[in-house]
Short mmCIF file of C-alpha atoms in Angstrom, two decimals:
data_model
loop_
_atom_site.label_atom_id
_atom_site.label_comp_id
_atom_site.label_asym_id
_atom_site.label_seq_id
_atom_site.Cartn_x
_atom_site.Cartn_y
_atom_site.Cartn_z
CA GLN A 1 152.74 89.30 77.36
CA LEU A 2 149.87 90.99 75.61
CA HIS A 3 149.89 94.78 75.38
CA LEU A 4 147.44 97.19 73.80
CA LEU A 5 148.31 100.77 72.95
CA GLU A 6 145.87 103.41 71.82
CA SER A 7 146.95 106.27 69.59
CA GLY A 8 145.24 109.19 67.94
CA PRO A 9 144.84 112.96 67.97
CA GLY A 10 144.31 114.51 71.37
CA LEU A 11 142.09 117.23 69.89
CA VAL A 12 139.28 116.94 67.37
CA HIS A 13 137.10 119.77 66.16
CA PRO A 14 133.31 119.58 66.43
CA SER A 15 131.56 117.91 63.45
CA GLU A 16 134.80 116.23 62.36
CA THR A 17 135.72 112.54 62.49
CA LEU A 18 137.63 111.02 65.37
CA SER A 19 140.05 108.29 64.32
CA LEU A 20 141.86 106.04 66.78
CA THR A 21 144.25 103.12 66.42
CA CYS A 22 144.90 100.28 68.83
CA THR A 23 148.18 98.45 68.32
CA VAL A 24 148.34 94.95 69.77
CA SER A 25 151.66 93.39 70.70
CA GLY A 26 152.53 90.08 72.27
CA ALA A 27 149.88 88.08 70.42
CA SER A 28 148.23 87.97 67.03
CA ILE A 29 144.75 89.40 66.66
CA ASN A 30 144.26 86.96 63.79
CA ARG A 31 142.52 84.41 66.03
CA ASN A 32 138.84 83.61 66.14
CA ILE A 33 138.49 83.23 69.89
CA TYR A 34 138.61 86.92 70.78
CA TYR A 35 137.02 90.16 69.75
CA TRP A 36 138.72 93.52 70.19
CA ALA A 37 136.84 96.35 71.84
CA TRP A 38 136.63 100.09 72.28
CA ILE A 39 135.37 101.58 75.54
CA ARG A 40 135.30 105.20 76.65
CA GLN A 41 134.98 107.25 79.82
CA PRO A 42 133.78 110.87 79.61
CA PRO A 43 135.16 113.18 82.30
CA GLY A 44 133.49 112.53 85.63
CA LYS A 45 131.39 109.68 84.24
CA GLY A 46 131.50 105.91 84.02
CA LEU A 47 132.63 103.42 81.43
CA GLU A 48 130.73 102.98 78.16
CA TRP A 49 131.24 100.17 75.65
CA ILE A 50 131.44 101.45 72.07
CA ALA A 51 132.23 98.58 69.73
CA SER A 52 133.80 95.15 69.33
CA ILE A 53 135.37 93.63 66.24
CA ASP A 54 136.97 90.31 65.40
CA TYR A 55 139.83 89.40 63.07
CA SER A 56 137.46 88.95 60.12
CA GLY A 57 135.82 92.34 60.58
CA SER A 58 132.64 91.09 62.24
CA THR A 59 131.42 93.97 64.38
CA TYR A 60 129.05 94.84 67.18
CA TYR A 61 128.27 98.47 67.95
CA SER A 62 126.58 100.34 70.75
CA PRO A 63 123.08 101.37 69.60
CA SER A 64 123.62 104.81 71.12
CA LEU A 65 126.44 105.47 68.64
CA ARG A 66 125.25 103.41 65.68
CA GLY A 67 125.27 105.48 62.53
CA ARG A 68 128.30 107.47 63.65
CA VAL A 69 130.71 104.71 64.65
CA SER A 70 132.67 102.19 62.62
CA SER A 71 135.51 99.83 63.42
CA SER A 72 137.97 97.99 61.22
CA VAL A 73 140.92 95.66 61.61
CA ASP A 74 144.26 95.14 59.85
CA THR A 75 145.67 91.75 60.72
CA SER A 76 148.89 92.46 58.79
CA THR A 77 149.81 95.21 61.22
CA ASN A 78 148.05 93.70 64.25
CA GLN A 79 145.94 96.82 64.67
CA PHE A 80 142.31 97.69 64.92
CA PHE A 81 140.67 101.04 64.47
CA LEU A 82 137.78 103.23 65.54
CA LYS A 83 136.12 106.02 63.61
CA LEU A 84 133.49 108.26 65.17
CA GLU A 85 131.86 110.78 62.85
CA SER A 86 130.24 114.14 63.53
CA VAL A 87 131.75 114.48 66.99
CA THR A 88 130.48 116.89 69.61
CA ALA A 89 131.71 117.93 73.04
CA ALA A 90 129.82 114.93 74.43
CA ASP A 91 132.38 112.68 72.72
CA THR A 92 135.19 114.10 74.84
CA ALA A 93 136.51 111.14 76.81
CA ILE A 94 139.35 108.79 77.55
CA TYR A 95 139.17 106.07 74.91
CA TYR A 96 140.38 102.59 75.79
CA CYS A 97 140.95 99.55 73.65
CA ALA A 98 140.68 96.10 75.18
CA ARG A 99 140.58 92.42 74.38
CA ASP A 100 137.00 91.18 74.44
CA ASP A 101 136.58 87.62 75.71
CA PHE A 102 133.49 87.58 73.51
CA TRP A 103 132.50 83.95 73.26
CA SER A 104 132.96 83.09 76.91
CA GLY A 105 131.06 86.05 78.36
CA TYR A 106 134.05 86.90 80.51
CA GLY A 107 134.33 90.57 79.55
CA PHE A 108 137.49 92.54 78.86
CA ASP A 109 140.61 90.89 80.23
CA ILE A 110 143.41 93.12 78.88
CA TRP A 111 143.14 96.89 78.48
CA GLY A 112 145.29 99.65 77.07
CA ARG A 113 146.06 102.66 79.23
CA GLY A 114 143.74 104.87 77.24
CA THR A 115 144.08 108.03 75.20
CA MET A 116 142.37 111.31 76.01
CA VAL A 117 140.39 112.88 73.20
CA THR A 118 139.00 116.38 73.53
CA VAL A 119 136.40 117.74 71.13
CA SER A 120 136.73 121.48 70.96
CA SER A 121 137.01 124.25 68.43
CA ASP B 1 119.33 96.82 76.42
CA ILE B 2 120.16 95.10 79.69
CA GLN B 3 120.39 97.62 82.52
CA MET B 4 122.93 97.12 85.29
CA THR B 5 121.99 98.89 88.53
CA GLN B 6 125.03 99.22 90.74
CA SER B 7 124.99 100.33 94.37
CA PRO B 8 126.15 102.22 96.24
CA SER B 9 127.48 104.94 93.93
CA SER B 10 130.09 105.86 96.52
CA LEU B 11 131.18 104.90 100.00
CA SER B 12 133.75 105.85 102.61
CA ALA B 13 135.71 103.09 104.26
CA SER B 14 138.78 102.40 106.35
CA VAL B 15 141.63 99.98 105.91
CA GLY B 16 140.54 96.61 107.22
CA ASP B 17 136.83 97.18 106.52
CA ARG B 18 134.70 94.63 104.70
CA LEU B 19 133.34 96.08 101.48
CA THR B 20 130.25 94.97 99.57
CA ILE B 21 129.12 96.29 96.18
CA THR B 22 126.03 95.05 94.37
CA CYS B 23 124.92 94.98 90.74
CA ARG B 24 121.44 93.97 89.70
CA ALA B 25 120.71 93.04 86.10
CA SER B 26 117.38 93.93 84.49
CA GLN B 27 117.09 90.38 83.14
CA ASP B 28 118.80 87.03 83.39
CA ILE B 29 122.45 87.25 82.30
CA ARG B 30 123.48 83.82 83.61
CA ASN B 31 127.02 84.16 85.00
CA ASP B 32 128.17 86.61 82.30
CA LEU B 33 129.22 89.28 84.78
CA SER B 34 132.68 90.65 85.48
CA TRP B 35 134.04 93.18 87.97
CA TYR B 36 136.69 95.84 87.33
CA GLN B 37 138.84 98.09 89.46
CA HIS B 38 139.73 101.46 87.99
CA LYS B 39 142.22 103.98 89.33
CA PRO B 40 142.80 107.44 87.79
CA GLY B 41 145.39 107.41 85.04
CA GLN B 42 145.44 103.62 84.84
CA ALA B 43 143.79 100.99 82.70
CA PRO B 44 140.80 99.28 84.29
CA LYS B 45 141.69 95.90 85.75
CA ARG B 46 139.47 92.84 85.67
CA LEU B 47 139.12 91.31 89.14
CA ILE B 48 136.37 88.74 88.70
CA TYR B 49 134.87 87.03 85.64
CA ALA B 50 132.03 84.57 85.21
CA ALA B 51 130.46 86.12 88.32
CA SER B 52 132.75 84.36 90.80
CA SER B 53 136.05 83.38 89.15
CA LEU B 54 139.08 85.24 90.47
CA GLN B 55 141.35 86.73 87.83
CA SER B 56 144.88 85.36 88.00
CA GLY B 57 147.08 87.55 90.16
CA VAL B 58 144.20 89.23 92.01
CA PRO B 59 144.35 88.89 95.81
CA SER B 60 141.99 86.37 97.38
CA ARG B 61 140.37 89.09 99.52
CA PHE B 62 138.28 89.85 96.42
CA ASN B 63 135.26 87.60 95.98
CA GLY B 64 132.33 87.56 93.57
CA SER B 65 128.98 85.89 93.96
CA ARG B 66 125.61 85.60 92.27
CA SER B 67 122.05 85.16 93.41
CA GLY B 68 119.71 85.18 90.46
CA THR B 69 120.11 88.55 88.77
CA GLU B 70 121.94 90.09 91.72
CA PHE B 71 125.73 90.04 91.77
CA THR B 72 128.01 91.01 94.62
CA LEU B 73 131.65 91.98 94.87
CA THR B 74 133.07 91.62 98.35
CA VAL B 75 136.45 92.74 99.63
CA SER B 76 137.06 90.95 102.89
CA SER B 77 139.61 93.36 104.37
CA LEU B 78 140.18 96.60 102.51
CA GLN B 79 143.80 97.46 101.82
CA PRO B 80 145.27 100.91 100.99
CA GLU B 81 145.66 99.96 97.33
CA ASP B 82 141.97 99.07 97.05
CA PHE B 83 140.71 102.65 97.12
CA ALA B 84 139.43 103.03 93.57
CA THR B 85 136.25 102.94 91.50
CA TYR B 86 134.65 99.57 90.82
CA TYR B 87 132.42 98.62 87.91
CA CYS B 88 130.41 95.60 86.98
CA LEU B 89 129.91 94.61 83.34
CA GLN B 90 127.33 92.32 81.77
CA HIS B 91 128.62 90.44 78.77
CA ASN B 92 125.65 88.22 78.07
CA PHE B 93 123.77 90.14 75.41
CA SER B 94 124.90 93.04 73.22
CA PRO B 95 125.20 95.90 73.91
CA TRP B 96 127.55 95.08 76.76
CA THR B 97 126.65 97.37 79.65
CA PHE B 98 128.52 98.58 82.71
CA GLY B 99 127.12 99.49 86.07
CA GLN B 100 127.34 103.15 87.04
CA GLY B 101 130.40 102.57 89.21
CA THR B 102 131.15 102.65 92.95
CA LYS B 103 133.80 105.06 94.17
CA VAL B 104 135.52 103.81 97.32
CA GLU B 105 137.10 106.63 99.29
CA VAL B 106 139.06 106.88 102.51
CA LYS B 107 136.92 107.59 105.55
#
C-alpha cells in the first residue's frame, strides 16, 4: 500500500528557505505514469497547489510562487523535495505531499498527512 | 489560470439530508475535475475523479456529475462522518486549481 510522509522543520525564520521532504513507501517513484505534488493549506484557508515533479525531474510550478519555489527528486531514496525561498508569514501552512495522477487528469489520489510549518522569528 | 468557483462556501445540514455542492470552471476543463473531502488533522481524501467516477472504497451515496463547465457533488443521505470540508480540483491545465471549499456543519 502506498504511503507518503512529509518531514521538515516545524519553524522557519522569515527570509530563510523552507525545505521539506516527502518519503514514498509501498511503490517506486521511478515510474513515468505519475507526478508527485506539493499542496499547502494556510490556517483558515483552502488548499493551494504548489508544484508537481516526475521521476526525471520534470517540474510544474504554481505561477504565484515561481521564482521562490523549486522541487527535486531522488529516485535512489524514493523521496522528493520542496524548497521555498525567502519565506514570510504568508507561507505558514500545513504542507502536504501527494501522488499526482498527472497524465489522466484525475488529480491527487494518495496524500500524506501533512506537516505544519510556521514562519516566525 | 483556470478559476474554480465553488458554492456554497458553507452550509448547515442534518443527518439524512441531501447535499449538493457546485463548482463552475472559468473555461472548458473536459472531465478533468475531482472532489475531495478534508477533515481537520487528516489528509484530504479523493472521492470522485474524472467528474463522475467514484473512488474505490468511497460510499455510493457520493455522486459526481458534469454539465458543461458546471460540476456537482451530491451526497444522497448525509451521514455523521460526512461533516467535513469539500473541495473541487481542476486538473486539466496547469496551474491546477482548487475551489474555495465548502464547509459542511451540523445544523
